[in-house]
GROMACS .gro file of C-alpha atoms in nm:
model
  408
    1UNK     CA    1   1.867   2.800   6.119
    2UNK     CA    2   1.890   3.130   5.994
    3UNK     CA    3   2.274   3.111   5.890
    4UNK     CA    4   2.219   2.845   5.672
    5UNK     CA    5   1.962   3.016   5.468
    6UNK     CA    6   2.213   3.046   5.216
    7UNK     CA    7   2.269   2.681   5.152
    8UNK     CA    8   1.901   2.636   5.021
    9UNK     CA    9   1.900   2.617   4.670
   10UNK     CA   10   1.628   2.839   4.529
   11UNK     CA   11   1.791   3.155   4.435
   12UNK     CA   12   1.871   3.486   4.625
   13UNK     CA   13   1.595   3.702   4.614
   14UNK     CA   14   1.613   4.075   4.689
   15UNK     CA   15   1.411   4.222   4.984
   16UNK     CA   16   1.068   4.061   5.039
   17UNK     CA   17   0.915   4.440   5.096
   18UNK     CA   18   1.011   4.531   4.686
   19UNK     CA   19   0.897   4.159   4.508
   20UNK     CA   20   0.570   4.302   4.282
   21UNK     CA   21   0.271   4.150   4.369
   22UNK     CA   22   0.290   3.941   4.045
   23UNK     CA   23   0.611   3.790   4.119
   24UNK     CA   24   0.482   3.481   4.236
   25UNK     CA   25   0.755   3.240   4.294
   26UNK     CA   26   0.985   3.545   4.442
   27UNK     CA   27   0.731   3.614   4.729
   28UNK     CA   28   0.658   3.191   4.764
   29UNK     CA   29   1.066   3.201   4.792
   30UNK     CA   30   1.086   3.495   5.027
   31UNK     CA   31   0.785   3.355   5.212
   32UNK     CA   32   0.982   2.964   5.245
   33UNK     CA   33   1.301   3.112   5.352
   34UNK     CA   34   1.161   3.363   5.596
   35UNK     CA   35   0.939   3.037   5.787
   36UNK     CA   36   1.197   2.812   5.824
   37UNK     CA   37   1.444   3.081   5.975
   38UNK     CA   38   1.184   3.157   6.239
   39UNK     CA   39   1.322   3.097   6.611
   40UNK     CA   40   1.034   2.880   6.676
   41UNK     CA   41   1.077   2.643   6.382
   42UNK     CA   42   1.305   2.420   6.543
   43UNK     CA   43   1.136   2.319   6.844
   44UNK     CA   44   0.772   2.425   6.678
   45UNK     CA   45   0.795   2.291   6.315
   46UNK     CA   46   0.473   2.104   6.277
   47UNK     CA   47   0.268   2.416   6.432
   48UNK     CA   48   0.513   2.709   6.209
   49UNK     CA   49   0.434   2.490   5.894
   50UNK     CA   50   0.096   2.419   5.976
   51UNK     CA   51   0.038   2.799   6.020
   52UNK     CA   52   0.189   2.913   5.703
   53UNK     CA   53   0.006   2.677   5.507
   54UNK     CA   54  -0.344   2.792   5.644
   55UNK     CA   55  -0.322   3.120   5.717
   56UNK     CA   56  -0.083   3.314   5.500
   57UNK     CA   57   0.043   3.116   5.220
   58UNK     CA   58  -0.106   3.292   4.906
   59UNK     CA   59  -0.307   3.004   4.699
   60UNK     CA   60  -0.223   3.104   4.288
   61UNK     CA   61  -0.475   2.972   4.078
   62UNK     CA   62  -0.474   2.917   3.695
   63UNK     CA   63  -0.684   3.272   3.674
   64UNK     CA   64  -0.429   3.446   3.864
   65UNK     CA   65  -0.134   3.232   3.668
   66UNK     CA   66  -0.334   3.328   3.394
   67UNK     CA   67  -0.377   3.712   3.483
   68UNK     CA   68  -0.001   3.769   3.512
   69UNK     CA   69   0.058   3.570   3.194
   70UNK     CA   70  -0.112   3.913   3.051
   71UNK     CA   71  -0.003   4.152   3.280
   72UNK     CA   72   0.323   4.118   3.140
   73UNK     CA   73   0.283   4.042   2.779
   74UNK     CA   74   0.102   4.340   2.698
   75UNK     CA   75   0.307   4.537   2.892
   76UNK     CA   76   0.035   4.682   3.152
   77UNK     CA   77   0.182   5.004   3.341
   78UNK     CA   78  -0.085   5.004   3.587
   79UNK     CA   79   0.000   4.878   3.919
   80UNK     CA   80  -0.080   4.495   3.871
   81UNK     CA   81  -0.360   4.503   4.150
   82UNK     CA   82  -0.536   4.806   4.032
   83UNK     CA   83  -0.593   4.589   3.685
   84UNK     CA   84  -0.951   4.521   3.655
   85UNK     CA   85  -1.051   4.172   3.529
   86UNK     CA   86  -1.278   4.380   3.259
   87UNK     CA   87  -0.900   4.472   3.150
   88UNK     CA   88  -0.811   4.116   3.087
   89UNK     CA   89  -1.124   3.975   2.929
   90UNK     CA   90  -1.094   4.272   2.691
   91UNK     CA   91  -0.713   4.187   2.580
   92UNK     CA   92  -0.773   3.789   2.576
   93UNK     CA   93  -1.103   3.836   2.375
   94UNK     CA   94  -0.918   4.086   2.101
   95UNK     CA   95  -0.622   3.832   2.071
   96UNK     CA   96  -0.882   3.584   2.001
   97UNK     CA   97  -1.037   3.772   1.731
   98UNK     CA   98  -0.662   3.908   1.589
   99UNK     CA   99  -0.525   3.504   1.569
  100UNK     CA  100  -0.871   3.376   1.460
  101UNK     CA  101  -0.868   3.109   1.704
  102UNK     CA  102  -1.224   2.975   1.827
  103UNK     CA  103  -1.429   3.020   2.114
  104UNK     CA  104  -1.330   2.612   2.239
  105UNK     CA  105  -1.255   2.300   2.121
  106UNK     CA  106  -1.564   2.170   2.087
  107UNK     CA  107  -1.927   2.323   2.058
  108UNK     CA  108  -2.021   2.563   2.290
  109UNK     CA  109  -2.350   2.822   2.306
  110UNK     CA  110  -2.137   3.003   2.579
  111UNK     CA  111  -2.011   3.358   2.440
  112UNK     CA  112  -1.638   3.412   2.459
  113UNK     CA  113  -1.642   3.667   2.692
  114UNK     CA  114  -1.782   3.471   2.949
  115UNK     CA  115  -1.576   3.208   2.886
  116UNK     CA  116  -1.258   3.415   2.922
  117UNK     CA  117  -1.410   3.566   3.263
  118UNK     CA  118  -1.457   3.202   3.341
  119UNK     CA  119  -1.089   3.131   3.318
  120UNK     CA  120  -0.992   3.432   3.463
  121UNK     CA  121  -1.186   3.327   3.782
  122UNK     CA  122  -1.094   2.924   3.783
  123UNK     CA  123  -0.867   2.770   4.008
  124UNK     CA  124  -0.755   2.526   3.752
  125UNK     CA  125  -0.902   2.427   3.377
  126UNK     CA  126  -0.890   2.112   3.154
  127UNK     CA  127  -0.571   2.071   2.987
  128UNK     CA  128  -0.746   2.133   2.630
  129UNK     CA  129  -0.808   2.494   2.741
  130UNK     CA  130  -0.402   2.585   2.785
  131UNK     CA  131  -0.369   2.459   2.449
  132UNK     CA  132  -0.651   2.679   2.315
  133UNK     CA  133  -0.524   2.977   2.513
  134UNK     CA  134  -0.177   2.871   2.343
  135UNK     CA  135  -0.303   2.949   2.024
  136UNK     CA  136  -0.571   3.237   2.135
  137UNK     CA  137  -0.255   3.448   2.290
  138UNK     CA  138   0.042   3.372   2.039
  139UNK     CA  139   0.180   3.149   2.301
  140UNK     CA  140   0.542   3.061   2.274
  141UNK     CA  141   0.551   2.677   2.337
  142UNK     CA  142   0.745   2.707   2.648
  143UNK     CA  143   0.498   2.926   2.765
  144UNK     CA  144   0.269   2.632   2.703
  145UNK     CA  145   0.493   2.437   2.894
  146UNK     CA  146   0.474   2.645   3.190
  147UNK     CA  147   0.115   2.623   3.193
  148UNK     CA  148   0.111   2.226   3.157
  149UNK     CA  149   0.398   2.199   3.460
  150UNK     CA  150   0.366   2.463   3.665
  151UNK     CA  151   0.025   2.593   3.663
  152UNK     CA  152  -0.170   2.263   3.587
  153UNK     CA  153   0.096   2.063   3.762
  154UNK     CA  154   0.067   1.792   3.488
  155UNK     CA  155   0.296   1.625   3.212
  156UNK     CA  156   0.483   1.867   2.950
  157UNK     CA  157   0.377   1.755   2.614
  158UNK     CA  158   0.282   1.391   2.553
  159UNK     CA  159   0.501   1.326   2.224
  160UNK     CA  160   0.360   0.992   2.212
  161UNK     CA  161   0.011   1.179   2.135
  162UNK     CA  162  -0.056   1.294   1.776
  163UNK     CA  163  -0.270   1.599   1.879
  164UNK     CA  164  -0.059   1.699   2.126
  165UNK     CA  165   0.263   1.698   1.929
  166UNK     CA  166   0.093   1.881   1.662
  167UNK     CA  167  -0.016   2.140   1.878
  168UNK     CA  168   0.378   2.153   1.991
  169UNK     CA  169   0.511   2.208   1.677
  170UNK     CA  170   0.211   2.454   1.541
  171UNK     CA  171   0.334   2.672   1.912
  172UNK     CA  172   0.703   2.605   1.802
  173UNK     CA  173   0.646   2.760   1.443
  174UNK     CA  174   0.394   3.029   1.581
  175UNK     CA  175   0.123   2.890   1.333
  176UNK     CA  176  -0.244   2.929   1.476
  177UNK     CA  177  -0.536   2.747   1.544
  178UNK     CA  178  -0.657   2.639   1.173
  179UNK     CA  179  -0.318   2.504   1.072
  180UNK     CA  180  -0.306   2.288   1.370
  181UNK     CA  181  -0.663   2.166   1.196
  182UNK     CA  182  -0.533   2.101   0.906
  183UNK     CA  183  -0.251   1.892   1.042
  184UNK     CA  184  -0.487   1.698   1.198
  185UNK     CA  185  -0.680   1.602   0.896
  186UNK     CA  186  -0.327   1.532   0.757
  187UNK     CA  187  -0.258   1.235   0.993
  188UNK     CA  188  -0.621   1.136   0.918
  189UNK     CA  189  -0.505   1.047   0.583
  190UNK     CA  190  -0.181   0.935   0.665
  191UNK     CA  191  -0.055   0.614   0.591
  192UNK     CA  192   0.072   0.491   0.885
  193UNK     CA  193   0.476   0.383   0.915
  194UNK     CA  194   0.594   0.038   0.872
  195UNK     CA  195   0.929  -0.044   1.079
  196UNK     CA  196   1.115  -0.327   1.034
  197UNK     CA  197   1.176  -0.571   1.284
  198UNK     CA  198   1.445  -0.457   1.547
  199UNK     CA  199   1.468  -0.120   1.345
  200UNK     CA  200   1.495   0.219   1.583
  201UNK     CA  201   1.313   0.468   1.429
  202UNK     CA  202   1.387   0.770   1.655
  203UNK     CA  203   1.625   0.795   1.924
  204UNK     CA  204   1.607   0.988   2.266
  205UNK     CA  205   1.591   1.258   2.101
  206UNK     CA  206   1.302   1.400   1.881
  207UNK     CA  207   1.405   1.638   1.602
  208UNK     CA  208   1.098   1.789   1.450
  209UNK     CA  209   1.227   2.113   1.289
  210UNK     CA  210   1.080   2.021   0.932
  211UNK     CA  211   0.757   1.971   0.859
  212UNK     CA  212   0.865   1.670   0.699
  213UNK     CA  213   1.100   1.533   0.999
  214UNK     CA  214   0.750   1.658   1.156
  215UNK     CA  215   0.511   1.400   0.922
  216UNK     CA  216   0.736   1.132   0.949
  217UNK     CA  217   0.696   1.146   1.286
  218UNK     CA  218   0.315   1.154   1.295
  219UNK     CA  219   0.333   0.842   1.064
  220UNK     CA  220   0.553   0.681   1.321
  221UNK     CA  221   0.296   0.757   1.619
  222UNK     CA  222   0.070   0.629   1.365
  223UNK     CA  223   0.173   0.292   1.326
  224UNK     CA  224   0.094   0.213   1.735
  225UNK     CA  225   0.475   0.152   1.827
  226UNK     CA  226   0.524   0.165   2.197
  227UNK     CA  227   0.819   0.447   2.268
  228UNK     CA  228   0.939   0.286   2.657
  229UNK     CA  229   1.126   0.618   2.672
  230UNK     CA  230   0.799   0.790   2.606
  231UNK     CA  231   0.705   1.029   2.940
  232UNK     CA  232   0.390   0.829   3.052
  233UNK     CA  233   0.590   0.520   3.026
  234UNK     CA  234   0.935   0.679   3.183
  235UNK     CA  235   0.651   0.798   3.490
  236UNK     CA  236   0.528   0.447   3.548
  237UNK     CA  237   0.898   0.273   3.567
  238UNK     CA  238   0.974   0.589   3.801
  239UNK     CA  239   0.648   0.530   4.010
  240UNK     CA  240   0.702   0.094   4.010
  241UNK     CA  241   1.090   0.134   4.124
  242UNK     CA  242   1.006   0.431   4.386
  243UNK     CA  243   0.728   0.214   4.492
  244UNK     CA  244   0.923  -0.016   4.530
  245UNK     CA  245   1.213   0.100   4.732
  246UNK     CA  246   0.929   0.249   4.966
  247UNK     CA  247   0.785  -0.138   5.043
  248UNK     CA  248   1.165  -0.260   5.110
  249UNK     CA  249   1.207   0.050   5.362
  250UNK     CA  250   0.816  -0.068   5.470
  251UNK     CA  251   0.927  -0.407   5.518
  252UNK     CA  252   1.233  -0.311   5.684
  253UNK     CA  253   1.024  -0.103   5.936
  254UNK     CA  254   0.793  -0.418   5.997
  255UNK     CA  255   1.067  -0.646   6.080
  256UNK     CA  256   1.182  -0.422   6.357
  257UNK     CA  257   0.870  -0.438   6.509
  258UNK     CA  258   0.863  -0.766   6.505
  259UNK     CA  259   1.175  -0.816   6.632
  260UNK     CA  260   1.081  -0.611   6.917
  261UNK     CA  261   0.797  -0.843   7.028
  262UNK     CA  262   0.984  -1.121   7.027
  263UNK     CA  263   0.813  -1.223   6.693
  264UNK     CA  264   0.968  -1.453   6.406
  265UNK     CA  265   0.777  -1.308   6.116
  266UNK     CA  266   0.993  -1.202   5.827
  267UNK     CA  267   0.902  -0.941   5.582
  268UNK     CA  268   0.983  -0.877   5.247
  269UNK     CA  269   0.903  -0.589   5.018
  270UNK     CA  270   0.654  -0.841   4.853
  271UNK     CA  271   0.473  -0.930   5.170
  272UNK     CA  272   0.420  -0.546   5.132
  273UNK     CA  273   0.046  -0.391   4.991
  274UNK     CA  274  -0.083  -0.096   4.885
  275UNK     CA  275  -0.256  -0.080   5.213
  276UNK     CA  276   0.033  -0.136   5.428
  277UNK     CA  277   0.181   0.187   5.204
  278UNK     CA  278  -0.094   0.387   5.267
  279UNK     CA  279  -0.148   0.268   5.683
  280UNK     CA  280   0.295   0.410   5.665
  281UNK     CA  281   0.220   0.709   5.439
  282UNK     CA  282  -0.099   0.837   5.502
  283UNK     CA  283  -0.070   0.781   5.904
  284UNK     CA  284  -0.204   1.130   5.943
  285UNK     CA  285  -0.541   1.097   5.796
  286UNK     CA  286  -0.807   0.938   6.013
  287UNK     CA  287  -1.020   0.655   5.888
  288UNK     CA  288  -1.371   0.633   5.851
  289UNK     CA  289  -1.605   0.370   5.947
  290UNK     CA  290  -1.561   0.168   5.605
  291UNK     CA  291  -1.174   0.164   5.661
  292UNK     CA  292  -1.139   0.477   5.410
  293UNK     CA  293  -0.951   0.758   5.391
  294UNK     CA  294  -1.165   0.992   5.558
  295UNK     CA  295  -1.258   1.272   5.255
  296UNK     CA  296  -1.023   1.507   5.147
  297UNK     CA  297  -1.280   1.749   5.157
  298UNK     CA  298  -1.327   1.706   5.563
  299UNK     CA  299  -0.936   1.859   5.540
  300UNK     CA  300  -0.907   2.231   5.665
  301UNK     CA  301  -0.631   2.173   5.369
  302UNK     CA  302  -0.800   2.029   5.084
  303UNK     CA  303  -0.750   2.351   4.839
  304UNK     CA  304  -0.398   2.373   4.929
  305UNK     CA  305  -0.358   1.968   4.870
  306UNK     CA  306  -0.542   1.955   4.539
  307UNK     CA  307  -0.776   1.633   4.624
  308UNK     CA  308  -0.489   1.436   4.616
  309UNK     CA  309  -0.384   1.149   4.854
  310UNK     CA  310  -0.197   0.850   4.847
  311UNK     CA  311  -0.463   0.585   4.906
  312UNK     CA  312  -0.421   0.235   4.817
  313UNK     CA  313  -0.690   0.262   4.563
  314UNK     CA  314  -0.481   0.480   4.400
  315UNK     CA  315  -0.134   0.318   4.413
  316UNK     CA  316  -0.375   0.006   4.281
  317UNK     CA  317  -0.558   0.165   3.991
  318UNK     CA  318  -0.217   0.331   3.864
  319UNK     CA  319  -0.068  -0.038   3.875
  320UNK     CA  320  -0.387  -0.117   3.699
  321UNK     CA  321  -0.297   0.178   3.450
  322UNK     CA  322  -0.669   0.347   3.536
  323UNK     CA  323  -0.502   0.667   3.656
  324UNK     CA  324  -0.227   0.810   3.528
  325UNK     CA  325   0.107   0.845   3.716
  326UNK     CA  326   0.134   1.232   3.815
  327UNK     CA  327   0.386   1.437   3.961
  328UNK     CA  328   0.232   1.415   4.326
  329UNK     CA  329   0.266   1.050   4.355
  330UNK     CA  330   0.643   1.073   4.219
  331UNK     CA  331   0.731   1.332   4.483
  332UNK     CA  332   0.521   1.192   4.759
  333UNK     CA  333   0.714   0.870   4.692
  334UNK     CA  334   1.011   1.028   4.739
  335UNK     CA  335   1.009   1.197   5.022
  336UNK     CA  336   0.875   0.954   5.178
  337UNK     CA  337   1.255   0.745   5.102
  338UNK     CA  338   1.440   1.058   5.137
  339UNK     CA  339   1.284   1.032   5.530
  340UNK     CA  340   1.321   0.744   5.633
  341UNK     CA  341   1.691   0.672   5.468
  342UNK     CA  342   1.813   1.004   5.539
  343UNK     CA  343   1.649   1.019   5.887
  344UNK     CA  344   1.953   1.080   6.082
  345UNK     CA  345   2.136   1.311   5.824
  346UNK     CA  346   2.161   1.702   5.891
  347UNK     CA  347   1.845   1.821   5.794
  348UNK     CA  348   1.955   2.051   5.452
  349UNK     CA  349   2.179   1.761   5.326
  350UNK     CA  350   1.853   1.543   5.333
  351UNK     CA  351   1.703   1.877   5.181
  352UNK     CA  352   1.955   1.881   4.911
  353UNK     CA  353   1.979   1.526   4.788
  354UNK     CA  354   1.584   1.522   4.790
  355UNK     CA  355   1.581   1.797   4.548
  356UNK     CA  356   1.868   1.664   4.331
  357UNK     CA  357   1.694   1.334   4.311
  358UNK     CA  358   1.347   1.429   4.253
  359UNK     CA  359   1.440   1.729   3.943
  360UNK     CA  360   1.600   1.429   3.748
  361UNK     CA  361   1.294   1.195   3.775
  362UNK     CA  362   1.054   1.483   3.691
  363UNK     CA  363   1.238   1.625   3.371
  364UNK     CA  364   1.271   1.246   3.256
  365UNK     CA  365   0.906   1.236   3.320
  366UNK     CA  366   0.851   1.564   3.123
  367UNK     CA  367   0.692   1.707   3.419
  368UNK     CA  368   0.887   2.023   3.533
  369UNK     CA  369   1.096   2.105   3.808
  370UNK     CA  370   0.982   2.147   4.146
  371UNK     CA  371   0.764   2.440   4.197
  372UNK     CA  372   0.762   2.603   4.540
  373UNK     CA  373   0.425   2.835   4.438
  374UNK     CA  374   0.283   2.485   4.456
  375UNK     CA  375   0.149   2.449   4.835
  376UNK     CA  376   0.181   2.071   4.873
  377UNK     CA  377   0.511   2.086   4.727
  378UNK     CA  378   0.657   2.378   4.970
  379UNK     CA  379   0.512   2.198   5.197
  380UNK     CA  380   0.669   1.920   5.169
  381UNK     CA  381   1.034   2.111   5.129
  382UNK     CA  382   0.963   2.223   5.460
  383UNK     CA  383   0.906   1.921   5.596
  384UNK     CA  384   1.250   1.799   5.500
  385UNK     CA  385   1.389   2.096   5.674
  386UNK     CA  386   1.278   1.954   6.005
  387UNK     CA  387   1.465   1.657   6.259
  388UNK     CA  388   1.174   1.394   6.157
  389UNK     CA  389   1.028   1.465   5.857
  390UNK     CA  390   0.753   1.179   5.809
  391UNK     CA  391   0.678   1.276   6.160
  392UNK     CA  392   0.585   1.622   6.073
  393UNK     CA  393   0.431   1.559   5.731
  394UNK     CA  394   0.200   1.306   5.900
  395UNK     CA  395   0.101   1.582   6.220
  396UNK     CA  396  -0.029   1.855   5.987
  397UNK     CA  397  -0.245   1.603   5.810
  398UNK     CA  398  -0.391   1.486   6.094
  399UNK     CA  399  -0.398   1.868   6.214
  400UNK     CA  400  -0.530   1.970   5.927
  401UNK     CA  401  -0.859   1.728   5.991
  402UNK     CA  402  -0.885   1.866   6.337
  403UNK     CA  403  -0.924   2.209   6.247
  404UNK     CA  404  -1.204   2.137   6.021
  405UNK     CA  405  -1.368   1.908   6.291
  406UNK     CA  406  -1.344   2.249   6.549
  407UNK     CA  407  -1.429   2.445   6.286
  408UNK     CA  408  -1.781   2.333   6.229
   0.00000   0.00000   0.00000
């Protein structure tokens, strides 16, 4: 394994002993490359992964996203541990103050400095919060970006939502927090477009850089036309053909075994329910009494996980459109092909063509590129890097409710 190090795609990184503490995604590299070279990973995969994730993989949470956001845009010489968090509050409070943006969104008796110390401290925030701290710290919008994606792990900017895509294009011309108000009086009192029948208004690309290419488009949103290129859309036609390549593979899997008893049964991906996808997916995860998922919370790994599973009450209330398609269900979706079509491939080709496939879905989804500072999504990388992936994703869940059981 370790001669093939170079054929992983995330980029050379210089010795793991001189990446700065706030270099998060160089140590999370360093960190992934030097646990899958390990002698033992081969023949030990589900217990070197397992052991990573628990007991040395560094958890970075919006503060500390947040804190190194600062660090390096005002310049900080101090060593970046030796920064207090009195340090921060003090610069985000001031930049507050300099851009005149408020305190929150919405009316709060809270003062700001305890609200700052409260985001300094949180593991995540509401997405409304990035786009105040957007305008509170002169954000750039790709900085903005990087918060929604990588740090929130959520859709880029909705441009099918008038607040949000005037909050893009106040970032984009560096206005601040009042202009951005007074926009959204604007398309208050705008009259809202009329398109003709069979007329495209705006392509695949959206060109806002006047305010009155801008307006128009505000007008547009305004009149209620459906975009089907719009990213929440683009998500669920990624999410309804992954899920359904998974039931065909599903289906495939349940013919076998019927074929194996002797049995005449044949399935088809539409014999195939969301239960049957979680019983394949979720294997790992014991059940309770009821038939449930046992809690996420009853996981050794719940932090690193982020609550998330992929229950059939979810796959059923985002086919209800209840919840939202996000990025976990796309990539979960995927791996899960990627391991069972690719099961007998070398190991980094599989690696490879999973990460090919799943960067174009998210960036046509407007969610970011894989981010291997996220745990759940190193952890599945790693996964991928092993002789039967499903195998080994499925073990550490299960492992990962047995150490909280022996735990207690």
């Amino acid at each position: 394994m370790k001669n093939r190090m170079n054929e992983l795609d995330f980029e050379q990184t210089v010795a793991f002993d001189s990446v700065k503490d706030f270099e998060f995604t160089k140590k999370a590299t360093q960190k992934f490359r030097q646990v899958v070279s390990l002698d033992t990973f081969e023949d030990e995969d589900a217990d070197v992964i397992f052991n990573y994730l628990y007991k040395e993989m560094e958890l970075v949470s919006f503060g500390d996203h947040l804190k190194r956001y600062i660090y390096e845009r005002a310049g900080l010489e101090e060593p970046y541990g030796e920064v207090t968090q009195e340090i921060y509050r003090d610069i985000v409070v001031e930049s507050f103050k300099e851009t005149y943006t408020p305190k929150s969104m919405s009316p709060t008796s809270t003062k700001l400095p305890s609200l700052v110390n409260n985001w300094l401290n949180q593991a995540s925030v509401k997405r409304e919060t990035v786009f105040l701290l957007g305008f509170g710290l002169r954000m750039t919008v790709e900085d903005v970006s990087d918060f929604l994606t990588k740090v929130l792990r959520e859709q880029d900017f909705d441009f099918h939502n008038p607040e949000e895509v005037i909050y893009w294009y106040c970032y984009y011309n560096q206005f601040g927090y009042y202009k951005a108000e007074e926009y959204k009086e604007k398309y208050r009192n705008l009259p809202a477009y009329k398109k003709e029948p069979g007329e495209i208004v705006w392509g695949n690309d959206v060109c806002l850089d006047t305010e009155e290419k801008f307006l128009q488009y505000l007008a547009y949103l305004k009149g209620g036309y459906e975009d089907p290129k719009s990213e929440k859309s683009q998500a669920f036609q990624e999410f309804t053909r992954l899920l359904q390549e998974a039931k065909e593979i599903i289906a495939a899997m349940y013919r076998k075994d019927e074929e194996e008893r002797g049995r005449k049964k044949m399935w088809t991906a539409e014999n195939i329910t969301p239960s049957d996808v979680e019983k394949v997916i979720c294997s790992g995860i014991p059940i309770n009494k009821m038939g449930n998922l046992k809690k996420m919370s009853a996981s050794i790994l719940t932090k690193h996980f982020s609550q998330k599973r992929f229950s059939r009450q979810r796959i059923t209330n985002i086919l209800n459109h209840k919840f939202p398609v996000d990025r976990f269900d796309l990539i979960t979706l995927q791996f899960f092909i990627v391991s069972q079509k690719m099961q007998e491939e070398d190991p980094y080709i599989r690696y490879h063509y999973f990460l090919e496939q799943i960067q174009g879905i998210l960036e046509r989804c407007g969610m970011g590129e894989i981010y291997i500072v996220n745990p759940y999504e190193c952890f599945l990388l790693m996964c991928l890097l092993t002789d039967c992936p499903l195998a080994v994703f499925s073990e550490i869940w299960e492992k990962s409710y047995e150490e909280a059981e022996e735990s207690l």
